[in-house]
Each structure stands twice: as C-alpha cells, then as structure tokens.
Short mmCIF file of C-alpha atoms in Angstrom, two decimals:
data_model
loop_
_atom_site.label_atom_id
_atom_site.label_comp_id
_atom_site.label_asym_id
_atom_site.label_seq_id
_atom_site.Cartn_x
_atom_site.Cartn_y
_atom_site.Cartn_z
CA MET A 1 157.76 54.01 50.26
CA ASP A 2 155.88 54.97 47.09
CA LEU A 3 153.13 57.60 47.41
CA GLU A 4 150.66 55.62 45.26
CA ALA A 5 151.11 52.49 47.39
CA LEU A 6 150.48 54.55 50.57
CA GLU A 7 147.28 56.00 49.10
CA SER A 8 145.97 52.58 48.12
CA SER A 9 146.64 51.07 51.57
CA HIS A 10 144.52 53.68 53.49
CA SER A 11 140.84 54.61 53.38
CA PRO A 12 140.07 57.85 51.62
CA ALA A 13 140.50 60.95 53.85
CA PRO A 14 138.88 64.37 53.43
CA ASP A 15 141.95 65.40 51.41
CA ASN A 16 141.33 62.57 48.97
CA LEU A 17 137.73 63.62 48.60
CA TYR A 18 138.79 67.10 47.62
CA GLU A 19 141.32 65.68 45.16
CA ARG A 20 138.71 63.36 43.65
CA GLU A 21 136.29 66.25 43.35
CA GLY A 22 139.07 68.22 41.67
CA CYS A 23 139.76 65.35 39.25
CA THR A 24 136.13 64.94 38.34
CA SER A 25 135.85 68.68 37.81
CA ARG A 26 138.94 68.71 35.61
CA CYS A 27 137.78 66.00 33.27
CA PRO A 28 135.17 68.10 31.48
CA SER A 29 137.66 70.93 31.11
CA THR A 30 140.12 68.59 29.43
CA GLN A 31 137.48 67.39 27.10
CA GLN A 32 136.54 70.98 26.22
CA GLY A 33 140.12 71.71 25.17
CA HIS A 34 141.41 73.82 28.07
CA PRO A 35 144.65 72.13 29.16
CA GLU A 36 145.93 75.32 30.85
CA LYS A 37 143.29 75.08 33.56
CA VAL A 38 144.35 71.57 34.28
CA GLU A 39 147.85 72.70 35.00
CA LEU A 40 146.63 75.43 37.39
CA LEU A 41 144.32 73.13 39.36
CA THR A 42 146.80 70.27 39.69
CA PRO A 43 149.72 71.64 41.69
CA ASP A 44 152.37 69.47 43.23
CA LEU A 45 150.79 68.92 46.70
CA LYS A 46 152.19 66.90 49.53
CA ARG A 47 150.09 64.60 51.65
CA SER A 48 150.68 66.59 54.86
CA GLN A 49 149.37 69.89 53.44
CA PRO A 50 145.61 70.59 53.64
CA LEU A 51 143.82 71.87 50.62
CA LEU A 52 142.68 75.50 51.10
CA ILE A 53 139.17 76.11 49.78
CA GLN A 54 138.26 79.77 49.49
CA SER A 55 134.69 80.96 49.24
CA ARG A 56 133.56 84.44 48.39
CA LYS A 57 130.32 83.93 50.37
CA TRP A 58 132.09 83.07 53.65
CA GLY A 59 134.46 85.99 53.28
CA ARG A 60 131.52 88.33 52.75
CA LEU A 61 129.83 87.09 55.97
CA ARG A 62 133.04 87.61 57.99
CA ASP A 63 133.31 91.17 56.70
CA GLU A 64 129.69 91.89 57.72
CA GLU A 65 130.24 90.47 61.24
CA SER A 66 133.37 92.54 61.80
CA ARG A 67 131.58 95.65 60.48
CA SER A 68 128.54 95.09 62.79
CA ALA A 69 130.78 94.48 65.82
CA SER A 70 132.41 97.86 65.34
CA LEU A 71 129.03 99.67 65.46
CA PRO A 72 127.91 101.17 68.84
CA ASP A 73 125.07 99.63 70.88
CA ILE A 74 121.65 101.05 70.03
CA PRO A 75 119.45 102.16 73.01
CA ASN A 76 116.17 100.27 73.11
CA PRO A 77 113.33 102.81 72.71
CA PHE A 78 110.80 100.45 74.34
CA PRO A 79 112.53 98.78 77.33
CA GLU A 80 109.23 98.13 79.10
CA LEU A 81 108.12 95.76 76.34
CA CYS A 82 110.89 93.24 76.92
CA ASN A 83 112.52 91.55 79.89
CA SER A 84 116.05 92.00 78.59
CA SER A 85 118.45 94.88 79.04
CA PRO A 86 117.34 98.32 77.77
CA ILE A 87 120.40 98.26 75.43
CA LEU A 88 120.06 96.36 72.19
CA ASN A 89 123.15 94.19 71.90
CA ASN A 90 124.70 93.51 68.50
CA THR A 91 126.63 90.43 69.58
CA PRO A 92 125.34 87.18 68.08
CA SER A 93 125.04 85.48 71.46
CA GLY A 94 122.54 88.09 72.80
CA ARG A 95 123.22 88.43 76.55
CA SER A 96 125.63 86.70 78.86
CA PRO A 97 124.30 85.44 82.21
CA LYS A 98 125.75 87.09 85.27
CA GLU A 99 127.37 85.21 88.06
CA GLY A 100 124.73 84.38 90.66
CA GLY A 101 121.78 85.19 88.40
CA PRO A 102 118.36 86.40 89.52
CA HIS A 103 116.24 84.39 91.94
CA VAL A 104 112.46 84.43 92.37
CA VAL A 105 111.15 85.06 95.90
CA LYS A 106 107.43 84.79 96.64
CA VAL A 107 106.15 86.93 99.54
CA TYR A 108 102.68 86.71 101.11
CA SER A 109 100.67 89.28 103.04
CA GLU A 110 98.30 88.81 105.97
CA ASP A 111 95.23 88.52 103.72
CA GLY A 112 96.74 85.69 101.63
CA THR A 113 97.73 87.73 98.58
CA CYS A 114 101.25 87.21 97.26
CA ARG A 115 103.78 88.87 95.00
CA SER A 116 106.77 87.31 93.25
CA LEU A 117 109.97 89.33 93.22
CA GLU A 118 113.10 88.81 91.15
CA VAL A 119 116.11 89.53 93.34
CA THR A 120 119.84 88.98 93.17
CA ALA A 121 121.71 86.37 95.19
CA GLY A 122 122.85 88.97 97.74
CA ALA A 123 119.45 90.63 98.34
CA THR A 124 118.82 91.27 102.04
CA ALA A 125 115.55 91.24 103.95
CA ARG A 126 115.57 95.05 104.19
CA HIS A 127 116.07 95.29 100.43
CA VAL A 128 113.04 93.08 99.80
CA CYS A 129 110.95 95.11 102.28
CA ASP A 130 111.91 98.35 100.53
CA MET A 131 110.91 96.84 97.19
CA LEU A 132 107.50 95.83 98.55
CA VAL A 133 106.96 99.20 100.24
CA GLU A 134 107.66 100.96 96.97
CA ARG A 135 105.37 98.69 94.94
CA VAL A 136 102.36 98.82 97.28
CA HIS A 137 102.83 102.58 97.92
CA CYS A 138 102.86 102.49 101.74
CA LEU A 139 104.87 104.54 104.20
CA SER A 140 108.40 103.26 104.75
CA ASP A 141 109.84 102.83 108.25
CA GLU A 142 112.11 100.47 110.13
CA SER A 143 109.21 98.35 111.44
CA TRP A 144 108.49 96.66 108.10
CA SER A 145 109.82 93.12 108.32
CA LEU A 146 110.03 89.85 106.45
CA MET A 147 108.81 86.88 108.46
CA GLU A 148 109.88 83.29 107.85
CA LEU A 149 106.94 80.97 108.49
CA HIS A 150 106.96 77.16 108.78
CA PRO A 151 103.31 76.05 109.22
CA HIS A 152 104.17 72.33 109.40
CA LEU A 153 106.37 73.06 112.42
CA GLY A 154 104.18 75.79 113.92
CA ILE A 155 107.05 78.28 114.17
CA GLU A 156 107.95 81.66 112.70
CA ARG A 157 110.70 84.24 113.04
CA CYS A 158 111.55 87.75 111.92
CA LEU A 159 114.48 87.95 109.52
CA GLU A 160 117.16 90.44 110.45
CA ASP A 161 117.67 93.25 107.98
CA HIS A 162 121.12 92.04 106.92
CA GLU A 163 120.15 88.40 106.29
CA SER A 164 120.19 87.06 102.74
CA VAL A 165 116.71 86.07 101.59
CA VAL A 166 118.00 83.67 98.95
CA GLU A 167 120.19 81.82 101.46
CA VAL A 168 117.28 81.46 103.88
CA GLN A 169 114.99 80.17 101.15
CA ALA A 170 117.64 77.67 100.03
CA MET A 171 117.50 75.98 103.46
CA TRP A 172 113.79 75.15 103.15
CA PRO A 173 112.76 71.56 102.44
CA ALA A 174 111.75 70.91 98.85
CA GLY A 175 107.99 70.85 98.33
CA GLY A 176 107.23 72.18 101.81
CA ASP A 177 104.77 74.86 102.92
CA SER A 178 107.38 77.34 104.18
CA ASN A 179 106.91 80.92 103.00
CA PHE A 180 107.69 84.59 103.65
CA ILE A 181 105.18 86.99 105.23
CA PHE A 182 105.39 90.78 104.82
CA ARG A 183 104.20 92.55 107.96
CA LYS A 184 105.17 95.12 110.55
CA ASN A 185 107.12 94.19 113.67
CA PHE A 186 107.30 97.10 116.11
CA ALA A 187 109.21 95.03 118.69
CA LYS A 188 112.19 94.43 116.39
CA TYR A 189 114.12 97.54 117.48
CA GLU A 190 112.30 98.38 120.71
CA LEU A 191 115.53 97.80 122.65
CA PHE A 192 117.12 100.87 121.05
CA ARG A 193 114.08 103.12 121.59
CA GLY A 194 113.81 102.78 125.37
CA SER A 195 115.92 101.93 128.38
CA PRO A 196 117.41 98.42 128.49
CA TYR A 197 116.45 98.16 132.18
CA SER A 198 112.77 98.39 131.28
CA LEU A 199 113.27 95.39 128.99
CA PHE A 200 115.65 93.38 131.20
CA PRO A 201 114.51 93.15 134.85
CA GLU A 202 117.23 93.17 137.48
CA ASP A 203 116.50 89.61 138.58
CA MET A 204 117.20 88.36 135.03
CA VAL A 205 120.50 90.20 134.55
CA GLY A 206 123.51 88.73 136.28
CA GLY A 207 126.31 90.86 137.73
CA ASN A 208 126.39 94.19 139.57
CA LEU A 209 124.17 96.83 137.94
CA GLU A 210 124.98 99.66 140.37
CA VAL A 211 128.01 100.74 138.33
CA GLN A 212 125.86 101.19 135.22
CA LYS A 213 122.87 103.08 136.61
CA GLY A 214 124.52 106.47 136.14
CA LEU A 215 125.17 105.98 132.41
CA THR A 216 123.14 107.61 129.67
CA HIS A 217 120.92 105.65 127.32
CA SER A 218 123.44 105.65 124.47
CA GLU A 219 126.22 104.51 126.81
CA LEU A 220 124.00 101.69 128.11
CA VAL A 221 123.29 100.52 124.59
CA GLN A 222 126.97 100.56 123.68
CA ASN A 223 127.85 98.61 126.83
CA PHE A 224 125.14 96.06 126.13
CA LEU A 225 126.41 95.62 122.58
CA ASN A 226 130.01 95.22 123.67
CA SER A 227 130.87 91.53 123.78
CA GLY A 228 133.25 92.01 126.69
CA SER A 229 130.74 93.67 129.02
CA TRP A 230 127.59 91.77 128.10
CA PRO A 231 125.97 90.49 131.31
CA GLU A 232 124.64 87.03 131.93
CA ILE A 233 120.90 86.49 131.41
CA GLN A 234 119.30 84.05 133.78
CA GLY A 235 115.83 82.85 134.72
CA TYR A 236 113.41 79.95 134.87
CA LEU A 237 112.25 78.34 131.63
CA HIS A 238 110.05 75.36 130.84
CA MET A 239 111.94 72.84 128.73
CA LYS A 240 110.45 70.05 126.65
CA GLU A 241 112.54 66.91 126.84
CA SER A 242 113.58 65.46 123.49
CA GLY A 243 111.29 62.70 122.24
CA ARG A 244 108.85 63.10 125.16
CA LYS A 245 105.76 65.17 125.91
CA VAL A 246 106.92 66.01 129.42
CA TRP A 247 107.78 69.63 130.27
CA LYS A 248 110.10 70.44 133.18
CA CYS A 249 111.15 73.77 134.68
CA PHE A 250 114.88 74.53 134.97
CA PHE A 251 117.01 77.56 135.76
CA PHE A 252 118.78 78.67 132.56
CA PHE A 253 121.91 80.74 131.97
CA LEU A 254 122.67 82.53 128.70
CA ARG A 255 126.39 83.09 128.19
CA ARG A 256 128.69 83.87 125.31
CA SER A 257 129.58 80.19 125.05
CA GLY A 258 125.95 79.04 124.78
CA LEU A 259 122.74 78.34 126.66
CA TYR A 260 122.93 76.19 129.81
CA TYR A 261 120.56 74.94 132.51
CA SER A 262 121.18 73.85 136.05
CA THR A 263 120.15 70.40 137.27
CA LYS A 264 120.24 71.54 140.89
CA GLY A 265 118.13 74.61 141.56
CA THR A 266 119.91 77.87 140.67
CA SER A 267 123.39 76.51 141.16
CA LYS A 268 126.10 77.80 138.83
CA ASP A 269 128.51 75.04 139.73
CA PRO A 270 129.99 73.56 136.53
CA ARG A 271 129.12 70.11 137.84
CA HIS A 272 125.40 71.01 137.75
CA LEU A 273 125.36 72.88 134.44
CA GLN A 274 124.13 71.08 131.34
CA TYR A 275 124.76 72.36 127.83
CA PHE A 276 121.51 73.06 125.96
CA ALA A 277 122.23 74.83 122.64
CA ASP A 278 124.62 77.08 120.76
CA VAL A 279 122.80 80.30 119.87
CA ASN A 280 125.39 81.19 117.21
CA GLU A 281 124.65 78.02 115.24
CA SER A 282 120.87 78.21 115.57
CA ASN A 283 117.97 80.37 114.45
CA LEU A 284 115.45 81.72 116.95
CA TYR A 285 111.75 81.07 116.30
CA CYS A 286 108.49 81.76 118.10
CA LEU A 287 105.85 79.07 118.53
CA THR A 288 102.58 79.87 116.76
CA GLN A 289 100.76 76.72 117.93
CA GLY A 290 102.67 75.78 121.05
CA LYS A 291 99.79 74.27 123.03
CA LYS A 292 98.28 72.40 120.07
CA MET A 293 101.42 70.91 118.53
CA TYR A 294 103.84 70.71 121.47
CA THR A 295 101.51 70.66 124.51
CA ALA A 296 103.25 73.76 125.89
CA PRO A 297 102.19 74.81 129.40
CA THR A 298 101.78 78.48 128.33
CA GLU A 299 101.31 80.46 125.12
CA PHE A 300 104.72 82.15 125.40
CA GLY A 301 106.91 79.58 123.70
CA PHE A 302 109.98 79.82 121.48
CA CYS A 303 112.57 77.41 120.13
CA LEU A 304 116.09 77.16 118.71
CA LYS A 305 116.42 75.46 115.34
CA ALA A 306 119.87 74.38 114.15
CA LEU A 307 121.07 75.95 110.92
CA LYS A 308 121.72 72.55 109.32
CA MET A 309 118.26 71.26 110.21
CA ARG A 310 115.84 71.31 107.25
CA SER A 311 112.67 69.53 108.36
CA GLY A 312 111.18 67.59 111.24
CA THR A 313 110.71 68.46 114.91
CA LYS A 314 113.31 66.09 116.34
CA GLY A 315 116.10 68.65 116.53
CA LEU A 316 114.04 71.58 117.85
CA LYS A 317 115.09 72.98 121.23
CA ILE A 318 111.69 74.08 122.60
CA LEU A 319 111.36 76.43 125.58
CA CYS A 320 108.51 78.28 127.24
CA THR A 321 108.19 81.26 129.63
CA GLU A 322 105.57 82.26 132.15
CA ASP A 323 104.62 85.63 130.63
CA GLU A 324 105.16 87.86 127.60
CA GLN A 325 107.75 90.07 129.31
CA ALA A 326 110.05 87.14 130.09
CA LYS A 327 109.67 85.85 126.54
CA THR A 328 110.57 89.25 125.07
CA CYS A 329 113.60 89.45 127.35
CA TRP A 330 114.93 86.06 126.30
CA LEU A 331 114.29 86.67 122.60
CA THR A 332 116.08 90.02 122.67
CA ALA A 333 119.00 88.66 124.67
CA ILE A 334 119.54 85.73 122.29
CA ARG A 335 119.42 88.08 119.29
CA LEU A 336 122.01 90.36 120.88
CA PHE A 337 124.25 87.46 121.82
CA LYS A 338 124.14 86.14 118.26
CA TYR A 339 124.35 89.32 116.16
CA GLY A 340 125.85 91.87 118.56
CA ALA A 341 126.52 95.31 117.12
CA GLN A 342 125.06 94.29 113.74
CA LEU A 343 121.55 94.83 115.16
CA TYR A 344 122.37 98.40 116.20
CA LYS A 345 123.91 99.03 112.78
CA ASN A 346 120.75 97.76 111.08
CA TYR A 347 118.63 100.05 113.24
CA GLN A 348 120.76 103.11 112.52
CA ILE A 349 120.77 102.49 108.77
CA SER A 350 117.02 101.88 108.53
CA LYS A 351 116.25 104.89 110.73
CA ARG A 352 118.59 107.28 108.91
CA ASN A 353 117.68 106.28 105.37
CA PRO A 354 114.87 103.76 104.76
CA HIS A 355 116.10 103.08 101.20
CA SER A 356 119.81 102.80 101.97
CA TRP A 357 119.64 99.00 101.55
CA ALA A 358 118.35 99.37 97.99
CA GLU A 359 120.52 99.26 94.89
CA PRO A 360 122.92 102.20 94.75
CA THR A 361 122.41 102.58 91.01
CA LYS A 362 118.85 103.82 91.47
CA GLN A 363 118.61 107.41 90.25
CA ARG A 364 116.06 110.10 90.85
CA SER A 365 113.45 110.63 88.19
CA ALA A 366 113.49 113.67 85.95
CA SER A 367 110.36 115.09 87.62
CA ASP A 368 111.97 114.92 91.09
CA SER A 369 115.12 116.61 89.85
CA THR A 370 113.14 119.60 88.53
CA LEU A 371 111.46 120.36 91.89
CA VAL A 372 112.98 123.47 93.50
CA PRO A 373 111.82 125.63 96.44
CA MET A 374 110.10 128.86 95.33
CA ASP A 375 109.20 132.08 97.09
CA PHE A 376 105.99 133.78 95.89
CA SER A 377 105.75 136.42 98.63
CA GLY A 378 106.79 139.25 96.30
CA CYS A 379 105.45 140.47 92.98
CA THR A 380 107.33 137.79 91.09
CA GLY A 381 108.47 134.35 92.16
CA ARG A 382 112.09 133.52 92.80
CA VAL A 383 114.06 130.31 93.31
CA ILE A 384 115.36 129.80 96.86
CA GLU A 385 118.95 128.66 96.48
CA ASN A 386 119.96 128.80 100.15
CA PRO A 387 119.03 125.45 101.79
CA LEU A 388 118.65 127.06 105.22
CA GLU A 389 116.22 129.59 103.85
CA ALA A 390 114.29 126.83 102.10
CA LEU A 391 114.01 124.93 105.39
CA SER A 392 112.73 127.99 107.26
CA VAL A 393 110.11 128.64 104.57
CA ALA A 394 108.92 125.04 104.81
CA LEU A 395 108.61 125.35 108.60
CA GLU A 396 106.63 128.58 108.25
CA GLU A 397 104.23 126.95 105.83
CA ALA A 398 103.81 124.01 108.19
CA GLN A 399 103.04 126.32 111.11
CA SER A 400 100.48 128.26 109.09
CA TRP A 401 98.86 124.99 108.03
CA ARG A 402 98.68 123.89 111.67
CA LYS A 403 96.94 127.11 112.65
CA LYS A 404 94.31 126.53 109.99
CA THR A 405 93.63 122.97 111.21
CA THR A 406 93.78 123.45 114.99
CA HIS A 407 90.01 123.05 115.15
CA ARG A 408 90.48 119.35 114.51
CA TYR A 409 92.30 118.95 117.83
CA SER A 410 89.93 121.14 119.83
CA LEU A 411 86.58 120.09 121.17
CA PRO A 412 83.71 120.89 118.80
CA THR A 413 81.54 123.89 119.58
CA PRO A 414 77.81 124.10 118.86
CA CYS A 415 78.45 126.37 115.89
CA GLN A 416 80.56 123.73 114.16
CA ALA A 417 78.51 121.70 111.76
CA THR A 418 79.08 117.99 111.31
CA PRO A 419 80.61 117.18 107.92
CA PRO A 420 78.13 115.36 105.68
CA ASN A 421 80.46 112.39 105.01
CA SER A 422 82.04 112.10 108.47
CA ALA A 423 80.03 108.98 109.32
CA GLY A 424 82.16 106.66 107.17
CA ILE A 425 85.36 108.64 106.62
CA HIS A 426 87.23 106.46 109.13
CA LYS A 427 86.87 103.40 106.88
CA SER A 428 89.66 104.69 104.64
CA GLN A 429 92.18 104.91 107.49
CA ALA A 430 94.94 102.32 107.88
CA TRP A 431 94.24 101.83 111.60
CA TYR A 432 90.60 100.85 110.99
CA HIS A 433 90.00 97.10 110.58
CA GLY A 434 86.22 96.86 110.34
CA ARG A 435 84.53 93.80 111.84
CA LEU A 436 87.25 91.98 113.74
CA SER A 437 86.75 89.68 116.70
CA ARG A 438 88.57 90.07 119.99
CA ASP A 439 90.66 86.94 119.44
CA GLU A 440 91.69 88.05 115.94
CA THR A 441 92.57 91.48 117.31
CA GLN A 442 94.83 90.06 119.99
CA ARG A 443 96.49 87.74 117.50
CA LEU A 444 97.16 90.63 115.08
CA ILE A 445 98.62 92.88 117.78
CA MET A 446 100.80 90.07 119.11
CA GLN A 447 102.10 89.35 115.60
CA GLN A 448 103.05 92.98 114.99
CA GLY A 449 104.73 93.47 118.37
CA MET A 450 103.65 93.79 121.99
CA VAL A 451 104.92 97.35 122.31
CA ASP A 452 103.37 100.23 124.24
CA GLY A 453 101.14 102.28 121.96
CA VAL A 454 100.30 99.66 119.31
CA PHE A 455 96.59 100.03 118.53
CA LEU A 456 93.76 99.52 116.09
CA VAL A 457 90.09 100.50 115.84
CA ARG A 458 87.40 97.96 114.97
CA GLU A 459 83.65 97.55 115.07
CA SER A 460 82.09 96.36 118.29
CA THR A 461 80.67 92.85 118.20
CA ARG A 462 78.25 93.56 121.08
CA ASN A 463 77.08 97.10 120.29
CA ALA A 464 75.92 97.54 116.70
CA LYS A 465 76.58 101.31 116.68
CA GLY A 466 79.76 101.28 118.75
CA PHE A 467 83.46 100.82 118.07
CA VAL A 468 86.39 99.43 120.07
CA LEU A 469 89.88 100.88 120.49
CA SER A 470 92.31 98.02 121.19
CA LEU A 471 95.59 99.18 122.74
CA CYS A 472 98.75 97.43 123.94
CA HIS A 473 100.30 98.67 127.18
CA LEU A 474 102.84 96.91 129.39
CA GLN A 475 102.60 93.89 127.06
CA LYS A 476 98.89 93.53 127.77
CA ILE A 477 96.06 94.29 125.36
CA LYS A 478 93.22 96.46 126.59
CA HIS A 479 89.95 97.27 124.84
CA TYR A 480 88.06 100.58 125.16
CA LEU A 481 84.49 100.96 123.99
CA ILE A 482 83.66 103.99 121.81
CA LEU A 483 79.96 104.88 121.88
CA PRO A 484 78.06 107.42 119.79
CA CYS A 485 76.19 110.19 121.58
CA GLU A 486 74.16 113.24 120.62
CA GLU A 487 74.12 116.80 121.85
CA GLU A 488 71.68 119.33 120.39
CA GLY A 489 70.96 116.98 117.52
CA ARG A 490 74.61 116.53 116.52
CA PRO A 491 76.29 113.07 116.73
CA TYR A 492 79.56 112.68 118.60
CA TYR A 493 81.82 109.85 119.78
CA SER A 494 83.10 109.44 123.32
CA MET A 495 84.97 106.93 125.48
CA ASP A 496 84.18 108.55 128.86
CA ASP A 497 80.36 108.77 128.89
CA GLY A 498 80.23 112.05 127.00
CA GLU A 499 82.75 114.08 128.99
CA THR A 500 85.10 114.33 126.01
CA LYS A 501 83.37 114.41 122.62
CA PHE A 502 84.78 114.00 119.13
CA ILE A 503 83.03 114.66 115.86
CA ASP A 504 84.43 111.50 114.23
CA LEU A 505 86.84 108.63 114.86
CA ILE A 506 89.67 110.39 113.03
CA GLN A 507 89.57 113.28 115.49
CA LEU A 508 89.46 110.80 118.38
CA VAL A 509 92.55 108.96 117.17
CA GLU A 510 94.50 112.13 116.34
CA PHE A 511 93.71 113.60 119.76
CA HIS A 512 95.00 110.51 121.59
CA GLN A 513 98.12 110.39 119.43
CA ILE A 514 99.12 113.67 121.11
CA ASN A 515 97.29 113.47 124.47
CA ARG A 516 96.94 110.41 126.63
CA GLY A 517 93.47 111.30 127.93
CA ILE A 518 91.87 108.37 129.73
CA LEU A 519 94.28 105.91 128.09
CA PRO A 520 97.38 104.56 129.88
CA CYS A 521 99.63 105.79 127.03
CA THR A 522 99.38 107.69 123.79
CA LEU A 523 98.65 105.97 120.49
CA LYS A 524 102.00 105.42 118.73
CA HIS A 525 101.87 102.56 116.20
CA TYR A 526 98.79 101.38 114.33
CA CYS A 527 98.39 97.82 113.12
CA THR A 528 97.95 97.64 109.39
CA ASN A 529 97.54 95.06 106.65
CA VAL A 530 98.62 95.58 103.07
CA ALA A 531 97.47 93.73 99.98
CA LEU A 532 100.32 92.65 97.72
#
C-alpha cells in the first residue's frame, strides 16, 4: 500500500503535526536560499518512528534536579516554627506520609479543661498518661489513668496501660458524647500492693484455700495470675433482666469459660447454670448513674459491654452488688480473668520506670547530661566518679536536711513563733480542695479509688473557721473536723480538742503521713485535680 494513500486515509496524528510544523518552518528557509538546511531537516523517516524533539531548557532542568538530589539534607535551624520534620528535605514531593499516620486524641480533666494530643496508631494509655504528666508538670506514678466515659450510657471504665487509645476511640459512635478523662485511680493496682485474701473474702473464692495460706505474697500473686490455678469466684449479684426494669438476685460463678448464674439457689449443677456473658469478649464498666438510669437497687453497679457494641443500652449486661467491697472483688476478678499476667506486667513496668512506655527515641537534654555529683568538703571541689560514693553522699545530705527540718514533725514549743504567712500556705498544696461539699468529696474519692489512706482536706461547710480531713478506710469515707485553737496568743490546729496541736495544716498532714495518731490509718494518697 502506498504511504501517501495511508496518510490521506487517517486523521492527522501527533507525528503529522510535527511534520507539518517542520514543513511550515522549512518554507521560509527555502525562500531565503538555504537548501542545505532543508536536506538536514527532512530525513527519510518511517511512520513507526517517533520524532525526537530536543530542548536545551528541559535538559538544563534535569541537570539541576540531579545536582540538587545529590546534595545532603540541610538541618532546619528553626524546627519549632514549623510542624514538619526538623530536616529540610530537598525532594520535590516534600514529605511522605508514614503508614498509620498521626491521630488526634482529646483528653479532658476533672474541671472540664481539655488538651488535644497527636499520637501514633499504636499509642497506649500509659503513653498518653506520661505525655500529659510531662506537659502539666505533675509527679508521675502508676496511679495516673485514662478513663473512658460514656455519659449517654452512664458508664465509665479505666483503660489498662497496654490498651491502644486509638483503637478504643475508633469504637465510639460518630457524633456521640464519649470522651477520655485524665485522673488518678489508686485502686487500679491495689491487688499487687496488699494480700489477695484481704481483697477476696473466703466465701467468694471457691476451692480449698488451706494449701495456699502458707505461701508468701509474691507466690500468692503468681498463683492467682496463673491460668491453671485461678480459683472460682462466686457470690450473689443483682441482675437486670434484658428489656425489663425488674432486678433479681442470683448466685453467680466466674470461670475461665465465662460468667454463669444458677437458677436454683447456689447449685452448681450444669442443668441449673445459665450462661450470662463472656468476659474475654467484653469490656468492664462501672455505673455512674445506676439508680437514675437503670433503677439499680444499690449504688454499687457495673456492667459488661460487648466489644462489637457501639451504642445503645440493649446489649449491656448490668449487675449490682450489695456493698463496695463485693463490687471491688468482682471488678478485680474479671480484670484478672480477662488480662491475666498482663496486669502484673503493666504494674511492674510502671513501678520500675514511669516513662518506659514512652518513645524509646527520646534523649536526655544537654543540661541533664552535664549534671555530675561533686564533693566540696575539701579545699577544692572534685567530681565523684564512683556511683556508690555518689549515692552515699546523697544519703548523707538527705540525713542532714532531715535533722534541720525535724522541728516540723515535732510539737511546737512556746518559743517557736508562728510564721507570718502560715495562715494560707496550705492553699498551694495538692491535697487541699477549698470549699467542697460532702457529696462532692465522696464522689471525688470514689472516682479516684476506695483505697485505705486516700484523703483530701477541704473547708468546713458548718464551721467558718474550721477544716475537714476526709479519709477512706475499709472502703468507707470518714470525715474529721479540724478546729483552730489558741495557746498563749498563738493559733494552732487540732483534731482532738487541743491535745495534739499543729502550727498549720501542712504540719498536720505531714505528721499523719508518718504517724496514725487518732486516725484509723496513715495518710497515703491524696486526691488531686490537674488543669490541662
């Protein structure tokens, strides 16, 4: 077939456009008398070969890109002024998104203030707590917790330290009122601080306990965490029937296979046992408004919420106990059945190193690295290189400091003058909560854990000049009135009609943190609120 006939039978292609542009550009050259250029620009081309168009401008840009790619990355001198990486990237695309990019988590405090954090997809609850502790500059310990609150359901729970915050937040219903609360929870690891028998009464633990009474505390904890030797927890619970407002009392059994209740007294016969819930496929929550929303018979309610359940109260497995001790026992047992040894691992990690859950890439600052122990006892100072010697010097300094401040723990003598600003110095302490009602005090202590030694100091609502020490002991909250008194014109504070006097509230609290005095136990944990 002829080439000219083929060209005439098809629509012009990009190749034809180039050829036509070449023909139109060659016509003036022919008219100007330059036939040699026509021969160079009209080679014998075939239809299947593309026409190569070279441009000096494009070649120059490619050379500049290759030259810039070979240059090293320039450190950004002002990383705090931008949200990107502190390394200025020379690549044209800027930055490449990482797999599982950052997520925004909003956390609230008790006073309603909130803070938004940018975390990775694998950030745990302990990691978020450490970030908040560092940003608000408060003391770090294992009691700081992240609470998951669902106001529309009237339930809340404490996230375990190893749980992923992003995964928990992803299960919330869209547009709901669910949120995270940052607060202390002293009851979270109380099982590992005391004896398990004080937490689990003998009538609630199935099996023979005589073989375990001679074991040490650590051996008891290991046995309780061992899945093969975990005993059966049993006891009476009030159960709310699904779809009805009627509450009935049944005898429940907590086993490795799930939670059951007996339809005939305390019988363990399989014919009388009814399956209630699977603790491994559910999350454990406490009722915050049990009587108001669910007509619970007591205030000690809790529920099991299925992991796949997003909203609504239809799938909630609601239970209720007679007292706080039974509720604490059931909550702790269900947590141990679900998480096992992971709880003890969380406790050991948080107790050994509060910041061990943080990012491992975090380095010490230059100012911290330059701090070294020094000895100035001689004519000239010297650096203490032996760590044992440095520890002994630190202990000696601590002992000498204690000797200088022992007067704060002793009773004041007439020769001791009252400090001029001692009247309001207690207002700066974390355990002081100002004007707080009795109901608000009990609610705050219950939220932060019904543990022996949890306390706070507040103003008295009945006595204008007095204060109240609220203390939790044996899962009951007691209130002790602190009244001012005078002796030889000097003001003091006392809780026993003037027999033991303290110059201010700080001395009173510090004394009872070491000595029990008239209290049933020493002051161990103070309730505190932080503003985010």
